[in-house]
Structure formats: structure tokens, C-alpha cells
Short mmCIF file of C-alpha atoms in Angstrom, two decimals:
data_model
loop_
_atom_site.label_atom_id
_atom_site.label_comp_id
_atom_site.label_asym_id
_atom_site.label_seq_id
_atom_site.Cartn_x
_atom_site.Cartn_y
_atom_site.Cartn_z
CA ALA A 25 24.61 172.61 14.36
CA ARG A 26 26.72 175.36 15.93
CA GLN A 27 29.11 172.83 17.52
CA ARG A 28 29.42 171.00 14.20
CA THR A 29 30.30 174.25 12.43
CA LEU A 30 32.91 175.04 15.09
CA ALA A 31 34.34 171.53 14.81
CA GLU A 32 34.61 171.91 11.03
CA ARG A 33 36.40 175.25 11.40
CA LEU A 34 38.74 173.76 13.98
CA ARG A 35 39.57 170.91 11.62
CA ARG A 36 40.48 173.43 8.91
CA LEU A 37 42.59 175.37 11.40
CA GLU A 38 44.20 172.26 12.93
CA ASP A 39 47.66 173.45 11.86
CA LYS A 40 47.10 177.14 12.69
CA ARG A 41 50.24 178.10 14.60
CA ILE A 42 50.08 179.73 18.01
CA PRO A 43 52.95 182.14 18.80
CA GLY A 44 55.25 180.58 21.41
CA ASP A 45 55.32 183.78 23.45
CA LEU A 46 51.53 184.29 23.54
CA ASP A 47 50.33 185.52 26.93
CA TYR A 48 47.00 183.72 27.25
CA ALA A 49 45.98 186.03 30.10
CA GLN A 50 45.81 188.83 27.50
CA VAL A 51 43.28 186.92 25.35
CA LYS A 52 39.95 188.48 26.36
CA ASN A 53 37.19 186.16 27.57
CA LEU A 54 39.28 182.99 27.92
CA SER A 55 38.17 181.04 30.98
CA SER A 56 40.50 180.89 33.99
CA GLU A 57 40.88 177.15 33.46
CA GLY A 58 41.67 177.72 29.78
CA ILE A 59 44.34 180.31 30.59
CA GLU A 60 45.91 178.01 33.19
CA LYS A 61 45.99 174.92 30.97
CA LEU A 62 47.11 176.69 27.80
CA SER A 63 49.85 178.50 29.72
CA ARG A 64 51.08 175.24 31.25
CA VAL A 65 50.97 173.11 28.07
CA ARG A 66 51.94 175.86 25.55
CA PRO A 67 50.44 174.16 22.47
CA ARG A 68 52.08 175.03 19.15
CA THR A 69 48.90 174.73 17.08
CA LEU A 70 45.18 175.16 17.50
CA GLY A 71 44.82 171.42 16.94
CA GLN A 72 47.08 170.68 19.89
CA ALA A 73 45.11 173.14 22.02
CA ALA A 74 41.87 171.35 21.08
CA ARG A 75 43.21 168.10 22.52
CA ILE A 76 44.06 169.51 25.96
CA PRO A 77 41.62 168.04 28.51
CA GLY A 78 39.51 170.78 30.08
CA ILE A 79 39.77 173.26 27.21
CA SER A 80 36.22 174.16 26.22
CA GLN A 81 34.94 174.73 22.71
CA ALA A 82 34.22 178.31 23.78
CA ASP A 83 37.90 178.79 24.72
CA LEU A 84 38.96 177.33 21.37
CA ALA A 85 36.59 179.64 19.50
CA ILE A 86 37.91 182.67 21.41
CA LEU A 87 41.50 181.63 20.72
CA MET A 88 40.69 181.04 17.04
CA VAL A 89 39.19 184.54 16.67
CA PHE A 90 42.14 186.06 18.54
CA LEU A 91 44.65 184.32 16.26
CA LYS A 92 42.77 185.35 13.11
CA GLY A 93 43.07 188.96 14.22
CA LYS A 94 46.80 188.62 14.84
CA VAL A 95 47.87 186.99 11.59
#
């Protein structure tokens, strides 16, 4: 149920923009793998980030909360 709720929220936030200059290392609690992959790919939206292989749902949730606090 929790994963379904997260998936529904991610669908709603598919087009949520990620600042191009975001330093993922400054996003607390992101996994090392998440930081590495997000920094390399530099997705423009949360939806693009969700499609990066190796990015966990936990990393997406953390990024989603971080972005909500910024905008």
C-alpha cells in the first residue's frame, strides 16, 4: 500500500522540475548510488529521475520531499 501511494504521488509529480544546478550531495539521506546516478544523468524532472536504473523509491521520496521544501 505504501509503495502504491508513493507511485501515485510520483505520477502526480511526474513533471515536477528539478533545478539544473541542484547539488545532490546536499540532499540529506540520499543513497550514495542515488547521488552518483542523479549527478551523472542530471534529470530535469522527477519523472525522468524515476526512470534512472538504480534509483530507489526511497531516493525518489527523499528528492520529492526536498523539492517540495524548495519550491
